[in-house]
Short mmCIF file of N, CA and C in Angstrom, two decimals:
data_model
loop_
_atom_site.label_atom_id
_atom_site.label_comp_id
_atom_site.label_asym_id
_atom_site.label_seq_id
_atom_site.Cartn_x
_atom_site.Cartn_y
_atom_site.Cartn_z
N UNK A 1 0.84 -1.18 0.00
CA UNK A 1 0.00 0.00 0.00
C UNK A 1 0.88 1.24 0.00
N UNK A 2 0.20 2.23 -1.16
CA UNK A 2 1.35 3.45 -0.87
C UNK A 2 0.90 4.16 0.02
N UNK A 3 2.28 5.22 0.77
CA UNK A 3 1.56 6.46 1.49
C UNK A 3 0.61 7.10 1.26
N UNK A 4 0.10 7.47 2.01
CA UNK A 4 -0.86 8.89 1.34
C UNK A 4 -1.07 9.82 2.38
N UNK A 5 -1.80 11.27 2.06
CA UNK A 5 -1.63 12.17 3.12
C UNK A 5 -3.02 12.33 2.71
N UNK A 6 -3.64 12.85 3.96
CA UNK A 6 -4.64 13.98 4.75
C UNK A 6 -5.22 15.22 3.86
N UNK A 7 -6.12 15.72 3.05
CA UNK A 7 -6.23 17.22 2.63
C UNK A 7 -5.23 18.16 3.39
N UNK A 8 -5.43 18.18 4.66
CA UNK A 8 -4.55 19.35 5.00
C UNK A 8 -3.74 19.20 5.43
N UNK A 9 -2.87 18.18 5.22
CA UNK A 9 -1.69 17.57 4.85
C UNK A 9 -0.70 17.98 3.79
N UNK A 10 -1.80 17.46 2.38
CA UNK A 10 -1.13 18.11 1.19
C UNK A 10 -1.49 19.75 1.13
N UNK A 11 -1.70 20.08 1.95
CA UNK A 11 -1.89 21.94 1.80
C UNK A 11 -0.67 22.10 2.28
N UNK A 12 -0.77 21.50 3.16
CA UNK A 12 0.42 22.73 3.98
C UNK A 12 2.01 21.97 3.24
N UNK A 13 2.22 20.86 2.72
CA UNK A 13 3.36 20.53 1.59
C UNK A 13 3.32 21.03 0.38
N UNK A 14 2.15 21.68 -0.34
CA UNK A 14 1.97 22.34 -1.41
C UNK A 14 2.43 23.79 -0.84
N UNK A 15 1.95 24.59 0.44
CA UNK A 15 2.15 25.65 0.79
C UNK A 15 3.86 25.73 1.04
N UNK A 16 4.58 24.73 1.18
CA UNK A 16 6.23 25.00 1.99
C UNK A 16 6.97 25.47 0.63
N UNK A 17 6.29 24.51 0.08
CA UNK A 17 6.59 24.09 -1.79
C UNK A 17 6.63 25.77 -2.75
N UNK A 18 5.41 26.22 -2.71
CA UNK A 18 5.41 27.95 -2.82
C UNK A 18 6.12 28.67 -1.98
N UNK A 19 6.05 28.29 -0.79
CA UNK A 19 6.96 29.87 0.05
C UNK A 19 8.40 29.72 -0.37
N UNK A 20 8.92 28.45 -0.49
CA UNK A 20 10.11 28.13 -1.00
C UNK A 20 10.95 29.22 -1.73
N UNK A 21 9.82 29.35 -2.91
CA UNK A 21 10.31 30.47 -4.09
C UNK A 21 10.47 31.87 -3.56
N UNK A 22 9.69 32.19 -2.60
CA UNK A 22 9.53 33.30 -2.26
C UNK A 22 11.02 33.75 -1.24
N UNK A 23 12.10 33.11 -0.91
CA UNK A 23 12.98 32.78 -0.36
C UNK A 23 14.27 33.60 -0.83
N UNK A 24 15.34 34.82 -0.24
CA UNK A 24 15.95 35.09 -0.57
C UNK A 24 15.94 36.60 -0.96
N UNK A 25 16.72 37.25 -1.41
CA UNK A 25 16.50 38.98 -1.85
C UNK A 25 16.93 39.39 -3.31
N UNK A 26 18.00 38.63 -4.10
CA UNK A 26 19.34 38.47 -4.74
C UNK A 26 18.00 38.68 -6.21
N UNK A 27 16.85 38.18 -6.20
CA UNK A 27 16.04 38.73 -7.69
C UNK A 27 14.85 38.17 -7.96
N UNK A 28 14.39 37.70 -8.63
CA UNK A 28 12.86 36.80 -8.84
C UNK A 28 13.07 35.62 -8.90
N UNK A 29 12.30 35.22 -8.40
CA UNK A 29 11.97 33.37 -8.83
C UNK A 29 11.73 33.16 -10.07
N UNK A 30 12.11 32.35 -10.27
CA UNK A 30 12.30 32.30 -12.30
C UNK A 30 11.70 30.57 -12.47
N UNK A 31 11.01 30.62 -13.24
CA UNK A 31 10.83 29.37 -14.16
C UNK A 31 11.27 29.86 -15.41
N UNK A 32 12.65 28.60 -15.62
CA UNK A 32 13.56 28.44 -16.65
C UNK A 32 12.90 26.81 -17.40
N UNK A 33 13.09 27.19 -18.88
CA UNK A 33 13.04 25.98 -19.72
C UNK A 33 14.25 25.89 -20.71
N UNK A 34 14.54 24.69 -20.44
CA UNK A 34 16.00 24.44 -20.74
C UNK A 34 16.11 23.61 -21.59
N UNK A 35 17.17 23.32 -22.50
CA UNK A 35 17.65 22.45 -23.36
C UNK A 35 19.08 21.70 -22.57
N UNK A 36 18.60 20.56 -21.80
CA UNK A 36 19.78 19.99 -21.11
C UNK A 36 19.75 20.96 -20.23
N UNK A 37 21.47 21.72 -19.83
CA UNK A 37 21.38 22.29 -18.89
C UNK A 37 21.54 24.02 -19.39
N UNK A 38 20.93 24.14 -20.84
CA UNK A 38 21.26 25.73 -20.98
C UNK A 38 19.45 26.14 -21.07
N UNK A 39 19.69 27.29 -20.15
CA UNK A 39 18.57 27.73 -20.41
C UNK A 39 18.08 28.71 -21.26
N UNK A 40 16.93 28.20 -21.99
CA UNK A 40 16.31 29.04 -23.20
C UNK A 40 15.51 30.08 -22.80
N UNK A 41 14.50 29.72 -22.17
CA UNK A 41 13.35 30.84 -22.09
C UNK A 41 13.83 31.01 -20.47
N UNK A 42 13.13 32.32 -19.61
CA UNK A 42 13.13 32.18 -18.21
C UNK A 42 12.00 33.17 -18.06
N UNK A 43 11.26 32.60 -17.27
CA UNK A 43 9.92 33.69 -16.54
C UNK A 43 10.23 34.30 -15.17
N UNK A 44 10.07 35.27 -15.44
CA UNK A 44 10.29 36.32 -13.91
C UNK A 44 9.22 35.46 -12.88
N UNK A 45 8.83 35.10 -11.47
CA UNK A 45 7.74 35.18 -11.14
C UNK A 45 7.16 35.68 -10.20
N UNK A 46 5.95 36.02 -9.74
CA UNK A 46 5.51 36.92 -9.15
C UNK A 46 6.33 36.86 -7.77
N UNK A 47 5.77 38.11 -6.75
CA UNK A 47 6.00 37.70 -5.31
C UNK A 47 4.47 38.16 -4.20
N UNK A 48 4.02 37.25 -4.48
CA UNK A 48 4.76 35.71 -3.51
C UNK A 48 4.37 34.97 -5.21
N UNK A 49 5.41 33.95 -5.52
CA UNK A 49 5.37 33.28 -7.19
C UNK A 49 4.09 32.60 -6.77
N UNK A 50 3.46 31.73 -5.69
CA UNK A 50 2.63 30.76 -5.66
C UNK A 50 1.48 31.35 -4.70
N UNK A 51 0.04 31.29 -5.04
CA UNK A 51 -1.16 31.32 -4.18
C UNK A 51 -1.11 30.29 -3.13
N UNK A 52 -1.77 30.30 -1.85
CA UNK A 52 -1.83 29.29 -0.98
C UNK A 52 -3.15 28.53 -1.36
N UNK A 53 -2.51 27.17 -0.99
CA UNK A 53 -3.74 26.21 -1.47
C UNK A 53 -4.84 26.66 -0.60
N UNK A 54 -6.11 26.31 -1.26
CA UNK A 54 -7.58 26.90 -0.86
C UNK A 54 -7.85 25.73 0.25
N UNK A 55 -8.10 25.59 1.03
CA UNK A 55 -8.67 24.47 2.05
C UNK A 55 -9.59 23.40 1.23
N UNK A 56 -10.62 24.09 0.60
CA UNK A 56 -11.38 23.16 -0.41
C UNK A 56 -10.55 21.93 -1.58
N UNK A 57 -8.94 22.41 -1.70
CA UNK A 57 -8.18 22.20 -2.53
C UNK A 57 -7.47 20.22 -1.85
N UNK A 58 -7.00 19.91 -2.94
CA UNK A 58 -6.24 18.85 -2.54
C UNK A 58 -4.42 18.89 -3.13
N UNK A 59 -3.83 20.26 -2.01
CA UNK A 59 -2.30 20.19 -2.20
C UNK A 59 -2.25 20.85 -3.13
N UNK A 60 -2.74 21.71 -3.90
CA UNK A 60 -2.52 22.39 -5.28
C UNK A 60 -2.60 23.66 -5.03
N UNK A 61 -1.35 24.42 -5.49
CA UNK A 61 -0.94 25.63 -5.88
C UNK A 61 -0.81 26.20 -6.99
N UNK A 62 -0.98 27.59 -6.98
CA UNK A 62 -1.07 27.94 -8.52
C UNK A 62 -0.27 29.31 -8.60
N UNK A 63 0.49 29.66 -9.66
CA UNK A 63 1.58 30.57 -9.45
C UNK A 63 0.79 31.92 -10.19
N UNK A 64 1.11 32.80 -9.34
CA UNK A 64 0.41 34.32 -9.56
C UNK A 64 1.33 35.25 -10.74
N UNK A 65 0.07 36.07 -11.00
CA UNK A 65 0.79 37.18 -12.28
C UNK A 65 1.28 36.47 -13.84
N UNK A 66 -0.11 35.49 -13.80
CA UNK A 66 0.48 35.02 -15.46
C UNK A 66 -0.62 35.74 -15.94
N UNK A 67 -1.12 35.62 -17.34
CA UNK A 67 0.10 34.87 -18.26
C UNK A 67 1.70 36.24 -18.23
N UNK A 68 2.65 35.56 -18.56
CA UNK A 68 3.79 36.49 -18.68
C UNK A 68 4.37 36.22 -20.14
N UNK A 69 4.81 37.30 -20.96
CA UNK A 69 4.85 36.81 -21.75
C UNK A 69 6.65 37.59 -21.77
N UNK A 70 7.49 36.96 -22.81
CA UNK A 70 9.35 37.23 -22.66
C UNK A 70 10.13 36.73 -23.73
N UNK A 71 10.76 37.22 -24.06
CA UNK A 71 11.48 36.53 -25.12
C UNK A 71 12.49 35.22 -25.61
N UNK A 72 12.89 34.33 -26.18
CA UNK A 72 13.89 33.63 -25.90
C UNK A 72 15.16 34.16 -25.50
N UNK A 73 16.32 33.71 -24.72
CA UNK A 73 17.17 34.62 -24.83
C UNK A 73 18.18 33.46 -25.77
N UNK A 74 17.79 32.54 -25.89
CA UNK A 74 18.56 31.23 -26.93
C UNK A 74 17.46 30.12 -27.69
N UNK A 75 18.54 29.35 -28.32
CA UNK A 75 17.78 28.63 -29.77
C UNK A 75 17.51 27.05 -28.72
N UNK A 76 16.47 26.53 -28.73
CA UNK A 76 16.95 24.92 -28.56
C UNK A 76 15.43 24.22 -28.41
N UNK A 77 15.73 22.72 -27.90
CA UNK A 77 14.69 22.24 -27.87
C UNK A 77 14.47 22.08 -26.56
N UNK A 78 13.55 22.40 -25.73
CA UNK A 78 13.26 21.89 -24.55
C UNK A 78 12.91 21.01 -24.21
N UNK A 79 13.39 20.28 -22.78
CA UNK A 79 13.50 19.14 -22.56
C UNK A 79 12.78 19.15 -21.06
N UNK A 80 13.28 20.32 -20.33
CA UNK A 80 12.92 20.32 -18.83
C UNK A 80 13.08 21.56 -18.73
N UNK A 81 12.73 21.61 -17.32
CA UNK A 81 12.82 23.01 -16.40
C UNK A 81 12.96 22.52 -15.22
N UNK A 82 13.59 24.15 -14.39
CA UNK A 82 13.29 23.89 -13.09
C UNK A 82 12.94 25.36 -12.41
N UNK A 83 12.45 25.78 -11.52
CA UNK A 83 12.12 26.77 -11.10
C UNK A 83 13.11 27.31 -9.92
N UNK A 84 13.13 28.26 -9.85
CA UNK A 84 15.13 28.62 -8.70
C UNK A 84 13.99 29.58 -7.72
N UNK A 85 14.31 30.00 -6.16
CA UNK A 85 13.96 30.78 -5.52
C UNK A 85 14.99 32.00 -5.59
N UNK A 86 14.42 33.30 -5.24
CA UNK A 86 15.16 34.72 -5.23
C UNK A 86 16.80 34.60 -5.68
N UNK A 87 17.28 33.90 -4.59
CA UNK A 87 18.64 34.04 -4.32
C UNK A 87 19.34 32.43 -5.50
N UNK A 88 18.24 31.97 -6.36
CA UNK A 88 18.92 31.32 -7.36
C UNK A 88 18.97 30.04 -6.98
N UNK A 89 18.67 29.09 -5.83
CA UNK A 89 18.20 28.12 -5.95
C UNK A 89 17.31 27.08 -6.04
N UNK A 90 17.80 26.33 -6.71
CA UNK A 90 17.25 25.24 -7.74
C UNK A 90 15.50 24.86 -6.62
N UNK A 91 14.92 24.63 -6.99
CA UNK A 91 12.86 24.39 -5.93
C UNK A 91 12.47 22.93 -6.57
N UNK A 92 12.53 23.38 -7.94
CA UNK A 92 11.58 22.33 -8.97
C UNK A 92 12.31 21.63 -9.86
N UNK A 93 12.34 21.19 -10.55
CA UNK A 93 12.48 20.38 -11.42
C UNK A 93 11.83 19.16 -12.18
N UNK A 94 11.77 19.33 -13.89
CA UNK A 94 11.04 18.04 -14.06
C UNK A 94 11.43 17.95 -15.73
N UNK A 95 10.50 17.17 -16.22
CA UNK A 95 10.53 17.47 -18.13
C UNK A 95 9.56 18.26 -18.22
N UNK A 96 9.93 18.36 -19.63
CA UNK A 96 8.94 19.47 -20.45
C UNK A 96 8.74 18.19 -21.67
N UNK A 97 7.46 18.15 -22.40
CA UNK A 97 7.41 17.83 -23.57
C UNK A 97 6.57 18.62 -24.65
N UNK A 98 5.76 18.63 -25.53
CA UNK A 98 4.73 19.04 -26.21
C UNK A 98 3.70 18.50 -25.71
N UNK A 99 2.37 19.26 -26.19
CA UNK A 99 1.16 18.81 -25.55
C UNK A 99 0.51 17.96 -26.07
N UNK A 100 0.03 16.58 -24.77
CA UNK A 100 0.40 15.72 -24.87
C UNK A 100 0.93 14.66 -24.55
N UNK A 101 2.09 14.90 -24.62
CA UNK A 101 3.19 14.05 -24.54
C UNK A 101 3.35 13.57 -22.90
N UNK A 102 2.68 14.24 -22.60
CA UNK A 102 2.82 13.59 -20.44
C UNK A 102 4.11 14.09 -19.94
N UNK A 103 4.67 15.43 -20.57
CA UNK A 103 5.96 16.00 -19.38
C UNK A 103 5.20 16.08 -18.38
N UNK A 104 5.82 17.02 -17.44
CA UNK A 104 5.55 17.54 -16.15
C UNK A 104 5.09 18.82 -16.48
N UNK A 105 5.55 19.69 -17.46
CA UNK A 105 5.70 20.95 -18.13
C UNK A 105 5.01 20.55 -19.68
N UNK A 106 4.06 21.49 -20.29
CA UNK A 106 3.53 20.94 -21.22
C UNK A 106 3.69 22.02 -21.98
N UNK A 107 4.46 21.99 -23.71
CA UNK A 107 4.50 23.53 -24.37
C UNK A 107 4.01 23.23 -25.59
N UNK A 108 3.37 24.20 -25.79
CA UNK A 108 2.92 23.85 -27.57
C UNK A 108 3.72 23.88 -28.69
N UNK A 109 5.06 24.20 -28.40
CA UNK A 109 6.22 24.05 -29.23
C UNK A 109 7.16 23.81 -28.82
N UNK A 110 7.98 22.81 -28.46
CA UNK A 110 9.25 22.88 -27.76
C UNK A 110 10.86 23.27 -27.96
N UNK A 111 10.47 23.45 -29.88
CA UNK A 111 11.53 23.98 -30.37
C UNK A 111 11.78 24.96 -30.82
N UNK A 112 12.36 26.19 -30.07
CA UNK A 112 12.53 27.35 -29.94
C UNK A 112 13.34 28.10 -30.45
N UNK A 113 12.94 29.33 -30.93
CA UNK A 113 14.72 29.67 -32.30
C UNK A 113 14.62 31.37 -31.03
N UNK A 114 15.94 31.46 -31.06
CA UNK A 114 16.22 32.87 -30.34
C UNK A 114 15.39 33.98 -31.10
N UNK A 115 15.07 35.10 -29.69
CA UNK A 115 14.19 36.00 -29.45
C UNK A 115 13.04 35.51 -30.06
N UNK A 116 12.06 34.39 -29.59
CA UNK A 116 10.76 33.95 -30.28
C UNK A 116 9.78 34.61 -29.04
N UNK A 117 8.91 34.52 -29.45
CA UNK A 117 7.99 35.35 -28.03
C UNK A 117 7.69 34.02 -27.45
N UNK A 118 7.40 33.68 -26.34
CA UNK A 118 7.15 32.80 -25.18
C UNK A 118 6.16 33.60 -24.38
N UNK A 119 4.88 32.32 -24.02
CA UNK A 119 4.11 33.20 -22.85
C UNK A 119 3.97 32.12 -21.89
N UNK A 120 3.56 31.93 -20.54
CA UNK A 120 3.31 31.34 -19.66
C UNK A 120 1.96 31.51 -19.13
N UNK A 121 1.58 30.49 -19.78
CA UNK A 121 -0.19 30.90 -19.41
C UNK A 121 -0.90 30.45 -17.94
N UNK A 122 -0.41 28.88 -17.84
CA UNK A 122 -0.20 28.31 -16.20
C UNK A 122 0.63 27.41 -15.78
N UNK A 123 0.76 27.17 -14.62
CA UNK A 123 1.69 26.55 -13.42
C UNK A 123 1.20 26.43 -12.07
N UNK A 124 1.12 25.13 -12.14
CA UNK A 124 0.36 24.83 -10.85
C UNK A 124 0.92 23.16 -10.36
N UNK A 125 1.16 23.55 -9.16
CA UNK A 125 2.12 22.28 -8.32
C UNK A 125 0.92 21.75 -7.70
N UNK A 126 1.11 20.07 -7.82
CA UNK A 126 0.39 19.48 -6.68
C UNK A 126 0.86 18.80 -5.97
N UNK A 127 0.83 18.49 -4.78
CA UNK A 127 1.45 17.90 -3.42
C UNK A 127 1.36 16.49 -3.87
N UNK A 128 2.13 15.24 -3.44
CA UNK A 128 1.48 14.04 -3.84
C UNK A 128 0.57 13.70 -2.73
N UNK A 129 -0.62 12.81 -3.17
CA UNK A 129 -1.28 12.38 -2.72
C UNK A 129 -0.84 11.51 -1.29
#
């Protein structure tokens, strides 16, 4: 039998999960999408980057001030991301694929040619069950 947690269980691990980002002074929390380990696109994100899960909710957070929209600052195919707090470290991590495809991160194009416009429409973490 696997673990499992409580509703307000996964709130308050979805909630540590957001304040995380919010962590540090040094600049924004960024969700970066990367090709390997160079990163192509990067989203500023809000502060505080993540809403607190709703009580009604099961562990799910959702990141404030989208859609954002930014330029490439490089050419590639994306593969993954990870999201860094203020002061630049690493929170998240996962794949990216096309939509579809069952990443973690889902883009409607993954192959990206420098300065292409990029928007971030949503992002939303869920606690595991």
């Amino acid at each position: 039998m696997a673990v499992t947690h409580d509703n307000a269980t996964r709130n308050a691990l979805a909630n540590v999960v957001g304040d995380n980002h919010d962590v540090g002074s040094a600049g924004d929390a960024v969700l970066q999408l990367r090709d390997g380990s160079t990163v192509i696109v990067e989203f500023p994100l809000d502060d505080p980057a993540f809403d607190t899960a709703p009580a009604t909710a099961t562990g799910i957070i959702t990141a404030q001030g989208l859609p954002i929209e930014v330029q490439a600052g490089d050419e590639g195919d994306i593969d993954n991301f990870v999201t860094r707090d203020k002061d630049g470290t690493q929170r998240l991590a996962g794949s990216v694929t096309a939509i579809g495809m069952g990443g973690d991160v889902e883009v409607t194009n993954p192959n990206i040619a420098p300065g292409q416009d990029c928007s971030l429409e949503s992002l939303t973490y869920e606690a595991a069950p």
